[in-house]
Amino acid sequence: MSNIKLIIEERASNIGNFMVGRLLPFREKRMVGPFSFIDHMGPVCLSDHENLDVPPHPHIGLSTLTYLFEGSIMHKDSLGNEVEIKPGQVNWMTAGSGIVHSERTPAYLRHSDKMLHGLQIWVALPKDKEEMAPEFYHIEENEMPVWESGEVSFKLIAGEAFGKKSPVPVFSPLYFLELKTTTRQTVKIGEYLYGESALYILEGAIESEGNVYGPKQILIAKDSQLCEFEMQENTSVYIFGGEPFPEERFIYWNFVASSKERIEQAKATWLEQSFPAVPGETEFVPLPEQGKQIKP
């Protein structure tokens, strides 16, 4: 019997002047553990007159995780942080009661050709942390646990698994793992996983129970304890999951909350322009059309 419960294909979505592949949420699977949103950016080559420009926008009730494979993004937020993120690093921003940030191509790259490729992820906060004070952390690549098993390279980007712990300061039991191999390898890792679990294929392919799955798909497991598959040559996958929350989470635009009332409050606060400002930024992004549930 197959352990794959659901297959989610990337769907194109526009985030302003940039197209991404949306993976979560999906109508049949809103969250995997605490993970509520995943966008695959690129890979795309931006010319000398094309740049990523996501103007200041608000968040509540979640942490954002940005992880790049290629390129660079300048993060600026209402706490006063201004940090460039490069491939292999993690930007981890916890919105809590409310934060505003922008994401742009750095100034020194704005007039040259450049690549951009990465993942943007939202992790919902536990109910008792939804109104915590906002925080921001930048984690260097060499701070994350890395190890080899056979000819598979592992990196624990966030959370806890395999008896290891990432320095990313998460707030509930979760894991976000990178697995890479240049040769065909069988992977048996179910005993190290917990809660709900899913696998994203970035490049290459995996085989499971006689079926072959290629890039730009998320495979949702029925049981994380049965996680076993074969990675083909030159394959990179990302495994994410953790313990789900007992309460439902609602998503509207950039807001995640365990109550619809809190989202309505955040909408009103944004329209009143009462969220904290990002230093040096003056643009105002209006709320999306009613019913549009995810950030533009």
Coordinates of C-alpha atoms in Angstrom, one line a residue:
M1 CA 0.0 0.0 0.0
S2 CA 1.4 3.4 -0.9
N3 CA 2.5 5.8 1.8
I4 CA 1.8 8.8 -0.5
K5 CA -1.4 10.4 0.5
L6 CA -1.4 13.4 -1.9
I7 CA 0.7 14.9 -4.7
I8 CA 0.7 18.7 -5.0
E9 CA 2.0 20.3 -8.2
E10 CA 3.4 23.8 -8.4
R11 CA 0.8 26.4 -9.5
A12 CA 1.9 29.7 -11.0
S13 CA 1.2 32.8 -8.9
N14 CA 2.1 36.4 -9.3
I15 CA 3.7 38.3 -6.4
G16 CA 3.7 41.7 -8.0
N17 CA 6.4 41.9 -10.7
F18 CA 7.5 38.3 -10.2
M19 CA 6.0 34.9 -10.9
V20 CA 6.5 32.0 -8.4
G21 CA 5.4 28.4 -8.1
R22 CA 2.9 28.1 -5.2
L23 CA 2.9 24.7 -3.4
L24 CA 1.1 25.4 -0.1
P25 CA -1.7 26.0 0.8
F26 CA -3.6 23.6 -1.4
R27 CA -7.4 23.2 -1.4
E28 CA -7.0 19.6 -0.2
K29 CA -4.2 20.2 2.2
R30 CA -4.0 23.6 3.9
M31 CA -1.0 22.9 6.1
V32 CA 1.7 20.3 6.8
G33 CA 2.4 20.3 10.5
P34 CA 2.9 24.0 11.2
F35 CA 3.9 24.8 7.6
S36 CA 1.2 26.9 6.1
F37 CA 2.7 28.4 2.9
I38 CA 5.5 27.6 0.5
D39 CA 6.5 29.5 -2.7
H40 CA 9.2 28.3 -5.1
M41 CA 10.8 31.4 -6.6
G42 CA 12.5 30.9 -10.0
P43 CA 14.9 29.9 -11.1
V44 CA 14.7 33.1 -13.2
C45 CA 17.3 35.4 -14.8
L46 CA 16.5 39.0 -14.2
S47 CA 18.0 41.5 -16.7
D48 CA 19.8 44.7 -15.9
H49 CA 16.4 46.6 -15.8
E50 CA 14.4 43.9 -13.9
N51 CA 14.5 43.6 -10.1
L52 CA 12.6 41.9 -7.3
D53 CA 10.6 44.6 -5.6
V54 CA 8.1 43.4 -2.9
P55 CA 7.2 46.6 -1.1
P56 CA 6.4 46.9 2.6
H57 CA 3.7 44.5 3.6
P58 CA 2.5 43.3 7.1
H59 CA 2.4 39.9 8.7
I60 CA 0.9 38.5 11.9
G61 CA 0.8 35.1 13.6
L62 CA 3.6 33.4 11.7
S63 CA 7.3 33.1 11.1
T64 CA 8.7 33.5 7.6
L65 CA 11.7 31.4 6.4
T66 CA 13.6 32.5 3.3
Y67 CA 16.1 30.1 1.8
L68 CA 17.9 30.9 -1.5
F69 CA 19.6 28.6 -3.9
E70 CA 20.8 31.4 -6.2
G71 CA 20.8 35.2 -6.1
S72 CA 20.4 37.7 -3.3
I73 CA 17.5 39.6 -1.5
M74 CA 17.7 42.6 0.7
H75 CA 15.4 42.3 3.7
K76 CA 14.3 45.4 5.5
D77 CA 11.7 45.4 8.4
S78 CA 10.0 47.6 10.9
L79 CA 12.3 46.5 13.7
G80 CA 15.1 48.3 11.8
N81 CA 16.8 45.3 10.4
E82 CA 18.4 45.6 6.9
V83 CA 20.0 42.3 6.0
E84 CA 21.1 40.8 2.7
I85 CA 20.3 37.1 2.3
K86 CA 22.5 34.9 0.1
P87 CA 22.3 31.2 -0.9
G88 CA 22.5 28.7 1.9
Q89 CA 21.6 31.3 4.6
V90 CA 18.3 31.6 6.4
N91 CA 16.3 34.7 7.2
W92 CA 13.8 33.9 10.0
M93 CA 11.4 36.6 10.8
T94 CA 8.7 36.0 13.4
A95 CA 5.8 38.4 13.0
G96 CA 3.9 37.6 16.2
S97 CA 1.6 40.6 17.0
G98 CA 2.7 42.4 13.8
I99 CA 5.7 43.3 11.6
V100 CA 6.2 44.9 8.2
H101 CA 9.0 44.1 5.8
S102 CA 10.1 44.6 2.2
E103 CA 12.1 42.3 -0.1
R104 CA 14.1 43.8 -2.9
T105 CA 17.1 43.2 -5.2
P106 CA 20.1 44.8 -3.4
A107 CA 21.3 48.2 -4.8
Y108 CA 24.6 46.8 -6.1
L109 CA 22.8 44.3 -8.3
R110 CA 20.0 46.4 -9.6
H111 CA 21.7 47.4 -12.9
S112 CA 23.2 44.0 -13.8
D113 CA 21.9 40.6 -14.9
K114 CA 21.2 38.3 -12.0
M115 CA 19.6 35.0 -11.0
L116 CA 17.1 34.5 -8.3
H117 CA 16.0 31.1 -7.0
G118 CA 14.8 30.0 -3.6
L119 CA 12.0 29.0 -1.3
Q120 CA 9.8 31.3 0.8
I121 CA 8.0 29.6 3.6
W122 CA 5.5 30.5 6.3
V123 CA 5.4 28.6 9.6
A124 CA 2.3 29.3 11.7
L125 CA 2.9 30.1 15.4
P126 CA 1.3 28.1 18.3
K127 CA -1.8 29.8 19.7
D128 CA 0.1 31.0 22.8
K129 CA 2.8 32.6 20.7
E130 CA 0.6 34.4 18.1
E131 CA 0.8 37.7 19.9
M132 CA 4.5 37.5 20.9
A133 CA 6.8 40.5 20.2
P134 CA 8.2 40.3 16.6
E135 CA 11.8 39.0 16.1
F136 CA 14.3 38.6 13.3
Y137 CA 17.3 36.3 13.0
H138 CA 19.8 35.7 10.2
I139 CA 21.6 32.3 10.3
E140 CA 24.7 31.7 8.3
E141 CA 25.1 28.4 6.3
N142 CA 28.0 27.1 8.5
E143 CA 25.8 27.3 11.6
M144 CA 23.4 24.6 10.4
P145 CA 23.9 20.9 11.2
V146 CA 25.3 19.0 8.2
W147 CA 26.2 15.3 7.9
E148 CA 26.5 12.4 5.4
S149 CA 24.7 9.1 5.4
G150 CA 26.0 6.8 2.7
E151 CA 26.4 9.1 -0.2
V152 CA 23.5 11.4 0.8
S153 CA 24.3 14.8 2.2
F154 CA 21.9 16.1 4.9
K155 CA 21.4 19.6 6.2
L156 CA 19.0 20.5 9.0
I157 CA 17.8 24.0 8.0
A158 CA 15.3 24.4 10.8
G159 CA 13.8 22.5 13.7
E160 CA 14.9 19.2 15.2
A161 CA 15.5 15.8 13.7
F162 CA 18.0 13.0 13.7
G163 CA 19.1 14.0 17.2
K164 CA 20.2 17.4 15.9
K165 CA 18.9 20.9 16.3
S166 CA 19.1 23.9 13.9
P167 CA 19.9 27.3 15.4
V168 CA 16.8 28.7 13.8
P169 CA 14.6 29.6 16.8
V170 CA 11.4 27.8 16.1
F171 CA 8.4 27.7 18.4
S172 CA 6.8 24.3 17.9
P173 CA 8.1 20.7 17.0
L174 CA 9.1 20.8 13.3
Y175 CA 11.8 20.0 10.8
F176 CA 13.0 21.3 7.5
L177 CA 15.7 19.1 5.9
E178 CA 17.8 19.3 2.7
L179 CA 18.9 16.0 1.1
K180 CA 21.3 15.9 -1.9
T181 CA 23.0 13.1 -3.8
T182 CA 24.9 12.7 -7.0
T183 CA 24.4 8.9 -7.1
R184 CA 21.3 6.7 -6.8
Q185 CA 20.6 6.1 -3.1
T186 CA 18.0 4.5 -1.0
V187 CA 16.8 6.6 1.9
K188 CA 15.1 5.3 5.0
I189 CA 14.5 8.1 7.5
G190 CA 11.0 7.4 8.9
E191 CA 12.3 6.6 12.4
Y192 CA 13.7 10.2 12.6
L193 CA 10.5 12.0 11.5
Y194 CA 7.4 12.9 13.4
G195 CA 4.0 14.5 13.0
E196 CA 2.9 15.2 9.4
S197 CA 5.6 15.0 6.7
A198 CA 6.0 16.1 3.1
L199 CA 8.8 15.9 0.5
Y200 CA 9.5 18.6 -2.1
I201 CA 11.5 17.6 -5.2
L202 CA 13.7 20.5 -6.3
E203 CA 15.7 18.7 -9.0
G204 CA 16.2 15.1 -10.1
A205 CA 13.6 12.5 -9.2
I206 CA 12.7 10.0 -6.6
E207 CA 11.2 6.5 -6.8
S208 CA 8.6 5.2 -4.3
E209 CA 6.8 2.0 -4.4
G210 CA 7.4 1.6 -8.2
N211 CA 6.5 5.2 -9.1
V212 CA 8.8 7.9 -10.3
Y213 CA 8.2 11.5 -9.2
G214 CA 10.0 14.5 -10.8
P215 CA 10.7 18.2 -9.9
K216 CA 8.2 20.8 -8.7
Q217 CA 6.0 18.4 -6.7
I218 CA 5.3 18.0 -3.0
L219 CA 4.5 14.5 -1.9
I220 CA 2.4 14.3 1.3
A221 CA 3.0 11.2 3.4
K222 CA 0.2 9.3 5.0
D223 CA 2.6 8.3 7.9
S224 CA 5.9 10.0 8.5
Q225 CA 7.2 6.9 10.2
L226 CA 7.2 5.0 6.9
C227 CA 9.3 7.5 5.0
E228 CA 11.4 5.5 2.6
F229 CA 12.3 6.2 -1.0
E230 CA 15.0 6.1 -3.6
M231 CA 16.8 9.2 -4.9
Q232 CA 18.0 9.1 -8.5
E233 CA 21.3 10.6 -9.6
N234 CA 21.8 14.4 -9.1
T235 CA 18.7 14.8 -6.9
S236 CA 17.9 17.4 -4.3
V237 CA 14.8 17.2 -2.1
Y238 CA 13.5 19.1 0.9
I239 CA 11.6 17.3 3.7
F240 CA 9.4 19.4 6.0
G241 CA 6.8 18.7 8.6
G242 CA 6.1 18.5 12.3
E243 CA 3.4 18.4 14.9
P244 CA 0.1 19.9 13.6
F245 CA -1.8 22.4 15.8
P246 CA -5.1 21.4 17.5
E247 CA -6.8 24.6 16.2
E248 CA -7.5 25.5 12.6
R249 CA -5.5 28.4 11.1
F250 CA -7.1 31.0 8.9
I251 CA -5.1 32.8 6.1
Y252 CA -5.9 36.1 4.5
W253 CA -3.3 37.9 2.4
N254 CA -0.2 38.0 4.7
F255 CA -2.1 37.3 7.9
V256 CA -2.3 33.9 9.7
A257 CA -4.3 33.5 12.8
S258 CA -6.3 31.0 14.9
S259 CA -9.4 33.3 14.8
K260 CA -11.1 35.2 12.0
E261 CA -11.6 38.1 14.3
R262 CA -7.8 38.6 14.7
I263 CA -7.5 38.8 10.9
E264 CA -10.2 41.4 10.7
Q265 CA -8.4 43.4 13.3
A266 CA -5.2 43.2 11.3
K267 CA -6.9 44.3 8.1
A268 CA -8.3 47.3 9.9
T269 CA -4.9 48.2 11.4
W270 CA -3.2 48.0 8.0
L271 CA -5.9 50.1 6.3
E272 CA -5.4 52.7 9.1
Q273 CA -1.7 52.5 8.4
S274 CA -1.1 51.8 12.1
F275 CA 1.3 49.0 11.6
P276 CA 5.0 50.0 12.4
A277 CA 6.8 51.4 9.4
V278 CA 9.9 50.1 7.6
P279 CA 12.6 52.9 7.9
G280 CA 13.2 54.5 4.5
E281 CA 10.2 52.9 2.8
T282 CA 7.1 54.9 1.9
E283 CA 5.0 52.7 -0.4
F284 CA 1.6 51.5 0.8
V285 CA 0.2 48.2 -0.5
P286 CA -3.6 48.1 -0.3
L287 CA -5.5 45.1 0.9
P288 CA -6.2 42.6 -1.9
E289 CA -9.6 42.0 -3.2
Q290 CA -12.0 40.5 -0.8
G291 CA -11.7 36.7 -1.0
K292 CA -8.1 36.7 -2.2
Q293 CA -6.5 34.7 0.5
I294 CA -2.8 34.8 0.0
K295 CA -0.3 37.6 -0.4
P296 CA 0.0 39.2 -3.8

